[in-house]
Short mmCIF file of C-alpha atoms in Angstrom, two decimals:
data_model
loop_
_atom_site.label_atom_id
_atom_site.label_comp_id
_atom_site.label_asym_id
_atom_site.label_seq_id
_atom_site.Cartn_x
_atom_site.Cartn_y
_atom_site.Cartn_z
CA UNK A 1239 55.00 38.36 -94.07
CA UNK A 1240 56.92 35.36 -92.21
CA UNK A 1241 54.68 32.86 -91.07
CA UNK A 1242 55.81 30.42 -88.74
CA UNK A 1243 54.73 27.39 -86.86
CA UNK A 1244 55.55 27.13 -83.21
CA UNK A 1245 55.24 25.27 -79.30
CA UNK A 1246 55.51 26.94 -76.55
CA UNK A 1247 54.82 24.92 -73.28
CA UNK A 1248 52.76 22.12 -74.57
CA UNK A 1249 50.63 24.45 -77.02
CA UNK A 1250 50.90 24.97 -80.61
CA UNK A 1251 50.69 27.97 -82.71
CA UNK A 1252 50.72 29.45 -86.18
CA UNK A 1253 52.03 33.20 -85.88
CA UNK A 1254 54.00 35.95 -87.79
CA UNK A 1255 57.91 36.86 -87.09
CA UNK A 1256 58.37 40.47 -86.48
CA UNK A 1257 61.92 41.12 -85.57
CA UNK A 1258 63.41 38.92 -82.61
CA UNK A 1259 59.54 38.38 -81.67
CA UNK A 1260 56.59 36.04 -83.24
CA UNK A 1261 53.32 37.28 -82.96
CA UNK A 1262 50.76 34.14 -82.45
CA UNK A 1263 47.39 34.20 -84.30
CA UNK A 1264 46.19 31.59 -82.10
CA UNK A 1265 46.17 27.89 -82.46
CA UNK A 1266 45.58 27.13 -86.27
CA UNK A 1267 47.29 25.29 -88.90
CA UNK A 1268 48.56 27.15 -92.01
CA UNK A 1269 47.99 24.40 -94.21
CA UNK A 1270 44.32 24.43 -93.26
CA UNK A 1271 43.80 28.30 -93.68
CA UNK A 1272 45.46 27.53 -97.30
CA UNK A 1273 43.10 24.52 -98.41
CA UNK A 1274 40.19 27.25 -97.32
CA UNK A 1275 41.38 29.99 -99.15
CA UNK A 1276 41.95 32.71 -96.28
CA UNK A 1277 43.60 35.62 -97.01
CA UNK A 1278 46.41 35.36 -95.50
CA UNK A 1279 47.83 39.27 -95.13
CA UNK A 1280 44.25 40.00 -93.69
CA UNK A 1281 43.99 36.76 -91.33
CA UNK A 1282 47.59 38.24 -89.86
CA UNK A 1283 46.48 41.77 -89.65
CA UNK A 1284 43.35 40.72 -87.45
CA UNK A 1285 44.93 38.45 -85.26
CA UNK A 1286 48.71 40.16 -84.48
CA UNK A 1287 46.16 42.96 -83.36
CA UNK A 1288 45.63 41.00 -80.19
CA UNK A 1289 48.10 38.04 -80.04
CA UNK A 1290 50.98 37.60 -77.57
CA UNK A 1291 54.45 38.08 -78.18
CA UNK A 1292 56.73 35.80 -77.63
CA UNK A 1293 60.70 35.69 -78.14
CA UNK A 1294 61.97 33.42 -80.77
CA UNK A 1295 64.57 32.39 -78.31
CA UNK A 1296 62.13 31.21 -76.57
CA UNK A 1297 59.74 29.30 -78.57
CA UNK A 1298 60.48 25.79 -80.29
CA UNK A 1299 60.49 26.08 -84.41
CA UNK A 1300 57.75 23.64 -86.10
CA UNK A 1301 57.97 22.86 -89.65
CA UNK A 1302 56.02 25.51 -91.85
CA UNK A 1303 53.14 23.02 -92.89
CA UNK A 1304 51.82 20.09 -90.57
CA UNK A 1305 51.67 17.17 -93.21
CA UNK A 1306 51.43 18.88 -96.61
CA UNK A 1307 49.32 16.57 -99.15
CA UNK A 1308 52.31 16.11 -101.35
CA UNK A 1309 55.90 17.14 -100.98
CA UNK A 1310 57.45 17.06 -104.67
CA UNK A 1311 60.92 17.01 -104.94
CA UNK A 1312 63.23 17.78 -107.84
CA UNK A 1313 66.34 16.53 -108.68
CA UNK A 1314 69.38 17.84 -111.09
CA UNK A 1315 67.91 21.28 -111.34
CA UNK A 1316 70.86 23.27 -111.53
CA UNK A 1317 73.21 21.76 -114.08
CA UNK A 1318 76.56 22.67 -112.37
CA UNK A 1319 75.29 19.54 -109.56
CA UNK A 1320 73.80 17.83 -112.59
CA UNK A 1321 77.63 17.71 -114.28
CA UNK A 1322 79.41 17.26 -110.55
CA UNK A 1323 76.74 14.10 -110.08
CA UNK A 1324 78.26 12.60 -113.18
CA UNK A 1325 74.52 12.65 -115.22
CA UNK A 1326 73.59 14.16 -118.33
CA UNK A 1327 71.51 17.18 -117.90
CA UNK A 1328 67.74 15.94 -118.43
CA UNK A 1329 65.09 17.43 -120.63
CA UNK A 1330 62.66 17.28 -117.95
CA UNK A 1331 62.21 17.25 -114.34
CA UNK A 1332 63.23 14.84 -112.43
CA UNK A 1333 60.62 13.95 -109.99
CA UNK A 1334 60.43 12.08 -106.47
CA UNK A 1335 59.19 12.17 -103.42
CA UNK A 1336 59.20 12.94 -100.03
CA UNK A 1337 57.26 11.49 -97.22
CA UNK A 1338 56.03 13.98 -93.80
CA UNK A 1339 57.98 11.10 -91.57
CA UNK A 1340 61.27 12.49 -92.79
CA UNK A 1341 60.43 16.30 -91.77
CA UNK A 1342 62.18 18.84 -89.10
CA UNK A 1343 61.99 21.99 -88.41
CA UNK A 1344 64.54 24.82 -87.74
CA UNK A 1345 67.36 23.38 -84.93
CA UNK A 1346 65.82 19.93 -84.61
CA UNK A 1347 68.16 17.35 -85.41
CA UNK A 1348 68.85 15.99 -88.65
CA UNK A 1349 69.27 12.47 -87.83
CA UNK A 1350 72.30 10.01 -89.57
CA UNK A 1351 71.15 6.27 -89.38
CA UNK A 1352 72.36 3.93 -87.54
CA UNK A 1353 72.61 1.79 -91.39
CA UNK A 1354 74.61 3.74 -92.76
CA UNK A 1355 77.61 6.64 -91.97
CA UNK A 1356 76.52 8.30 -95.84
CA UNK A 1357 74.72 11.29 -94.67
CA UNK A 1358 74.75 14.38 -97.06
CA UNK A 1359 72.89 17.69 -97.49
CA UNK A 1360 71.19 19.63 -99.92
CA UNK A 1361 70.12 23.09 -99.98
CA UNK A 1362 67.15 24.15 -101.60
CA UNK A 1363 64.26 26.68 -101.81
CA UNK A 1364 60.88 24.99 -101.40
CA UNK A 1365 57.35 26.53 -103.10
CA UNK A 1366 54.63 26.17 -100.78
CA UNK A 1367 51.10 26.47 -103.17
CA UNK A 1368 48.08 28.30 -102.30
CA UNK A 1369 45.89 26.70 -105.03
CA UNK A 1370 46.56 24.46 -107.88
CA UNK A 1371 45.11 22.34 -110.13
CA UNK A 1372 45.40 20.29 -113.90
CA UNK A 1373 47.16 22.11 -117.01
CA UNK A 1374 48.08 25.17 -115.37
CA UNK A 1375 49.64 27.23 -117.94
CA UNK A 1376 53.03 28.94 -117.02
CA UNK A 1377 51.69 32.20 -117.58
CA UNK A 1378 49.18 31.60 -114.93
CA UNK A 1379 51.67 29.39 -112.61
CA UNK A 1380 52.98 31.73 -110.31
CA UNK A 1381 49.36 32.53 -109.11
CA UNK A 1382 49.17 29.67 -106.87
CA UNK A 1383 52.04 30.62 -105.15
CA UNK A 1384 51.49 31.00 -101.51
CA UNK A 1385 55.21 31.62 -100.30
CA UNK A 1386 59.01 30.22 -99.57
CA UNK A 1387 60.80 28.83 -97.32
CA UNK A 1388 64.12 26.69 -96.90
CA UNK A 1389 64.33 22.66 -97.21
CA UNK A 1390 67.72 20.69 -96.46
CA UNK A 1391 67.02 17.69 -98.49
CA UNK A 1392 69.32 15.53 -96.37
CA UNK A 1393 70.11 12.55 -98.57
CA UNK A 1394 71.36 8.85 -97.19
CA UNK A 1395 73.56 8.58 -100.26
CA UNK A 1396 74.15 5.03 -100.08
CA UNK A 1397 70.33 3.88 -99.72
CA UNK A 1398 69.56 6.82 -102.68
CA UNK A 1399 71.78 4.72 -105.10
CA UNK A 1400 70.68 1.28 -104.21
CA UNK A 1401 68.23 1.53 -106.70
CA UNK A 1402 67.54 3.51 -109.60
CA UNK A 1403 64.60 4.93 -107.65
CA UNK A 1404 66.26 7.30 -105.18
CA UNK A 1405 62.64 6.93 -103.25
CA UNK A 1406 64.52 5.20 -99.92
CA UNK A 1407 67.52 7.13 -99.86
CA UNK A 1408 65.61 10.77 -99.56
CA UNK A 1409 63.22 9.43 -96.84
CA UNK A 1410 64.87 8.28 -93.94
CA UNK A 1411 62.88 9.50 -90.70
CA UNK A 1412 64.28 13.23 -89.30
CA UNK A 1413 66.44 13.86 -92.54
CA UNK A 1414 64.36 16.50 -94.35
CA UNK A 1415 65.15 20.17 -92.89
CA UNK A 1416 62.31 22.77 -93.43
CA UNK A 1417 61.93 26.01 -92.50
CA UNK A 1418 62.48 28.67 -90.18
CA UNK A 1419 59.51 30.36 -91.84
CA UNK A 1420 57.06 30.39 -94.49
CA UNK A 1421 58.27 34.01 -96.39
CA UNK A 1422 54.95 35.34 -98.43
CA UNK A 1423 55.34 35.22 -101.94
CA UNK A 1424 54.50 39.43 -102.45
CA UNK A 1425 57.97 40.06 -100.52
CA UNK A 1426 60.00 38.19 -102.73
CA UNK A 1427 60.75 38.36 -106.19
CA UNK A 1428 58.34 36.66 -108.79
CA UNK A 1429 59.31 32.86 -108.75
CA UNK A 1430 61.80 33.46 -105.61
CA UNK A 1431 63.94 33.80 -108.90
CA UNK A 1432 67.98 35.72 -108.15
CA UNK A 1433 67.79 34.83 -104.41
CA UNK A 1434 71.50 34.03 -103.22
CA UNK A 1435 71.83 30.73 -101.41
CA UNK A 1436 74.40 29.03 -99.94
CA UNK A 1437 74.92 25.92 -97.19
CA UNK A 1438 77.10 25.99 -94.77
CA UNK A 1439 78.85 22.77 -92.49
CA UNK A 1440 80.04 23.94 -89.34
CA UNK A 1441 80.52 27.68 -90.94
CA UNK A 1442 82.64 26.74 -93.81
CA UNK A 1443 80.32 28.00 -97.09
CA UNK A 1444 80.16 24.04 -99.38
CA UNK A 1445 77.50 25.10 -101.68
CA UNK A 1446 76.88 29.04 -103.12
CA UNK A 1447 74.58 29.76 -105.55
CA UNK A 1448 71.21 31.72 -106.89
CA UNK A 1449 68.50 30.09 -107.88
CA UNK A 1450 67.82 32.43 -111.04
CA UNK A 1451 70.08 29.47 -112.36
CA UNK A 1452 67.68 26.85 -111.68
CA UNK A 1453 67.20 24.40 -115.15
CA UNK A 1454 63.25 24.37 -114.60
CA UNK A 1455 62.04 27.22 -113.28
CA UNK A 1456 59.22 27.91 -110.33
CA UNK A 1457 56.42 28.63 -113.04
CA UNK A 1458 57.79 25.66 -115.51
CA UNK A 1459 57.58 23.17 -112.84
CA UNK A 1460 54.57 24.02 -111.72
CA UNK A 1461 52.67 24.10 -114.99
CA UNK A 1462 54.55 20.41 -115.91
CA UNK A 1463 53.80 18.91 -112.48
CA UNK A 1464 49.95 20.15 -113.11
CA UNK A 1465 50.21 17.93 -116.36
CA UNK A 1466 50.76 14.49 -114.65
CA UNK A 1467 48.62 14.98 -111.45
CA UNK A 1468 46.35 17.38 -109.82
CA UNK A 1469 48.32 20.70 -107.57
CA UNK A 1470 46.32 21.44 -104.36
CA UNK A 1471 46.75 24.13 -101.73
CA UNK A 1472 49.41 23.41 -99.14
CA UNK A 1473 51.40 21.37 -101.68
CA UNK A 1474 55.67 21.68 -101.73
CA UNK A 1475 57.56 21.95 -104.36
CA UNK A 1476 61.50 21.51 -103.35
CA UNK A 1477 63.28 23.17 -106.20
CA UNK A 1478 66.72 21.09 -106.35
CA UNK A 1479 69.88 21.54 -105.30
CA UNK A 1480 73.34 23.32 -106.68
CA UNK A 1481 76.49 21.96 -106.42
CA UNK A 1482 79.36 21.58 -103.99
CA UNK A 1483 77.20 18.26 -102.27
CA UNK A 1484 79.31 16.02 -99.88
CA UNK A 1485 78.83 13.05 -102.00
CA UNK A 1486 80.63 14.58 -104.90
CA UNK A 1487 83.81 15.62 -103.41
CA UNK A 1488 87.51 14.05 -102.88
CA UNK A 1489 87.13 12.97 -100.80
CA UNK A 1490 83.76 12.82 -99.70
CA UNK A 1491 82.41 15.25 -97.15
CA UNK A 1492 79.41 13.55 -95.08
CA UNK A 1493 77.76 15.13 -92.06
CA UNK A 1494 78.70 12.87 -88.74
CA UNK A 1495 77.38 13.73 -84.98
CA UNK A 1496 77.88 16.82 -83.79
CA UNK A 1497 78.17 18.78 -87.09
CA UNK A 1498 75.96 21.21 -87.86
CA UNK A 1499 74.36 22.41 -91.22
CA UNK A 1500 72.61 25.69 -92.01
CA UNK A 1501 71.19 26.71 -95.38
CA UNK A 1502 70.46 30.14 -95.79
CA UNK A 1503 68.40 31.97 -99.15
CA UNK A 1504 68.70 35.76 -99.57
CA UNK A 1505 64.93 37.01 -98.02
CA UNK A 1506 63.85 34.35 -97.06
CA UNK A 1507 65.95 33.40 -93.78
CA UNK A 1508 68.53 30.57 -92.24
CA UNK A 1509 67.60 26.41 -91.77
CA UNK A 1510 69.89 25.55 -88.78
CA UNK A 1511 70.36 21.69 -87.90
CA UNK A 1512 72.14 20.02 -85.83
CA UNK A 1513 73.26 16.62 -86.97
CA UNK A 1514 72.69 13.79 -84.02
CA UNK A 1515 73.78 9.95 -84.69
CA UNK A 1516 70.36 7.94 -84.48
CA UNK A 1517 69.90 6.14 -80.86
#
């Protein structure tokens, strides 16, 4: 199933995509029915049954989750944008963070600072976690998988490389594209592993990949994650990025006013964002 969250008028709703339509079940949050442990298939089933229809050109695209307790981002996970970034290819995951200031949903714009003109994207697959917990085994990772969906990690390359924390540079407010939809993880191969991908500035294809080439893997990040710190429902993991990034090209391709950016993964749908100069 697609889950998505949605306003319409000055109400918000959690529903199901079926076609050119969503289906609302109603005014809840998905991150709440995942931290209680509903079924997810069966809490769609009962409430499409009597829900109104709406058309998605209609409605206004939330991000999937409504402040997710953590949003774990990681970095040089596919070693073509590992090599093109000029680092050796690490032994283990590299970690950071992203903050729910920085999120947008589907056509919202992605906002370039006034500080600074170094604006780049990123597409990625995020992992949104139905469960969790300490030492979770790989065998046993893919369990707590609740679904998919799409993430622009729009990076503020100058402010990322400031430091050799790249904490600032991946959190500037309205930069961090996620969504359309929340794909279920039973409609998707295990570990949303040998899904196409591929980001696109104003229609010309800059990065093409699959994310069966991904260093770490869904269940090998979740199980080392679960090491260091505790995995909880509603949790997202954002897997990393290939290559063909703005930043590493001659010259450099950065997104300005205007542009817009779309990041689309085979079965799982198309992140559309406009890019808007901050006021």
């Amino acid at each position: 199933m697609k889950f998505l969250r949605f306003s319409y008028g000055n109400e918000q709703h959690l529903g199901i995509q079926e076609g050119d339509q969503v289906v609302s079940l109603g005014q809840h949050e998905l991150l709440d029915l995942l931290r209680q442990q509903v079924d997810l298939a069966t809490f769609a089933r009962e409430g499409a049954a009597t829900g109104k229809r709406y058309a998605l050109q209609d409605i206004q695209y939330l991000p999937p989750l409504a402040n997710p307790g953590k949003i774990i981002c990681i970095g040089l996970n596919y070693s073509d944008h590992t090599a093109e970034s000029k680092f050796e290819q690490p032994a283990y995951p590299t970690v950071f963070n992203r903050f729910n200031s920085s999120l947008i949903a589907h056509e919202q714009p992605m906002i370039r600072p006034k500080s600074s003109d170094s604006l780049d994207y990123e597409g990625e697959m995020a992992v949104v976690l139905s469960g969790g917990g300490r030492y979770i085994s790989k065998a046993d990772a893919l369990m707590h998988v609740a679904g998919y969906s799409v993430f622009n990690d729009g990076s503020v390359r100058e402010y990322q490389f400031k430091s050799p924390q790249w904490t600032v540079g991946k959190n500037f407010d309205g930069t961090g594209g996620f969504g359309p939809v929340l794909v279920t993880a039973d409609e998707l191969p295990p570990g949303g592993e040998g899904l196409a991908l591929e980001t696109r500035l104003n229609g010309k294809v800059v990065q093409s990949a699959n994310t069966r080439d991904m260093v770490f893997d869904v269940a090998t990040l979740i199980s080392v994650l679960s090491e260091a710190f505790t995995l909880e429902a509603g949790d997202v993991i954002v897997s990393g990025t290939p290559s063909g990034v703005g930043w590493a090209r001659e010259p450099r391709l950065l997104m300005q006013d205007g542009d817009v950016c779309e990041v689309s993964i085979e079965g799982i749908g198309t992140l559309r964002n406009p890019i808007a100069l901050e006021r």
